[in-house]
Coordinates of C-alpha atoms in Angstrom, one line a residue:
M27 CA 41.0 -18.5 -1.4
L28 CA 38.9 -19.3 1.6
E29 CA 37.8 -15.7 1.8
I30 CA 36.4 -15.8 -1.7
I31 CA 34.4 -19.0 -0.9
V32 CA 33.0 -17.5 2.2
L33 CA 32.1 -14.3 0.3
I34 CA 30.3 -16.3 -2.4
F35 CA 28.3 -18.2 0.2
L36 CA 27.3 -15.0 2.0
T37 CA 26.2 -13.3 -1.2
I38 CA 23.9 -16.1 -2.4
P39 CA 20.9 -14.5 -0.5
L40 CA 21.7 -11.2 -2.3
Y41 CA 21.6 -13.0 -5.6
A42 CA 18.3 -14.6 -4.7
V43 CA 16.7 -11.3 -3.8
L44 CA 18.0 -9.6 -7.0
I45 CA 16.6 -12.5 -9.1
W46 CA 13.3 -12.4 -7.3
S47 CA 13.0 -8.7 -7.7
Y48 CA 13.7 -9.1 -11.5
F49 CA 11.0 -11.6 -12.0
Y50 CA 8.5 -10.2 -9.6
P51 CA 9.1 -6.4 -9.5
Q52 CA 5.6 -5.5 -8.1
E53 CA 6.0 -7.9 -5.2
S54 CA 9.5 -6.7 -4.4
L55 CA 8.4 -3.1 -4.5
L56 CA 5.5 -3.6 -2.1
W57 CA 7.4 -6.0 0.2
G58 CA 6.9 -4.8 3.7
K59 CA 4.7 -1.9 2.7
R60 CA 1.4 -3.6 1.9
W61 CA 0.0 -2.8 5.3
M62 CA -0.1 0.9 4.4
Y63 CA -2.7 0.5 1.6
K64 CA -6.3 -0.6 1.9
E65 CA -6.3 -1.7 -1.8
E66 CA -3.7 -3.0 -4.1
P67 CA -1.8 0.1 -5.4
K68 CA -1.2 0.6 -9.1
I69 CA 2.5 0.6 -9.8
S70 CA 3.7 2.5 -12.9
D71 CA 5.4 0.9 -15.8
G72 CA 8.4 3.1 -15.3
A73 CA 8.8 1.9 -11.7
I74 CA 8.6 -1.7 -12.8
R75 CA 11.1 -1.1 -15.6
Y76 CA 13.5 0.6 -13.1
I77 CA 13.3 -2.3 -10.7
K78 CA 14.0 -4.8 -13.4
V79 CA 16.9 -2.8 -14.9
A80 CA 18.5 -2.1 -11.5
S81 CA 18.3 -5.8 -10.6
L82 CA 19.8 -6.9 -13.8
I83 CA 22.6 -4.4 -13.6
S84 CA 23.3 -5.4 -10.0
V85 CA 23.5 -9.1 -10.8
I86 CA 25.9 -8.4 -13.7
G87 CA 28.0 -6.1 -11.6
L88 CA 28.2 -8.5 -8.7
T89 CA 29.2 -11.3 -11.0
L90 CA 31.9 -9.1 -12.6
V91 CA 33.3 -8.3 -9.2
F92 CA 33.5 -11.9 -8.3
I93 CA 35.2 -12.8 -11.5
I94 CA 37.8 -10.0 -10.9
L95 CA 38.3 -11.2 -7.3
I96 CA 38.9 -14.7 -8.4
L97 CA 41.3 -13.8 -11.2
T98 CA 43.3 -11.5 -8.9
Q99 CA 43.5 -14.3 -6.3
F100 CA 45.0 -16.7 -8.8
R101 CA 47.5 -14.2 -10.1
R102 CA 49.3 -14.3 -6.7

């Protein structure tokens, strides 16, 4: 049980990054790369949609993995 609690606390930053990239996809796409451009680059709608969908699927998948881990831990 302690392993699951530690795992949840260690993945809180991952949840934070995924939620941030869902709500601010342009910022997350350019994070660490702004220095390469003189002007603000135009990001396509497809790229924004991809970032949002990938973030949402990752949050849902990570939550399902935690639920499965917790249920298997209680079955022992």
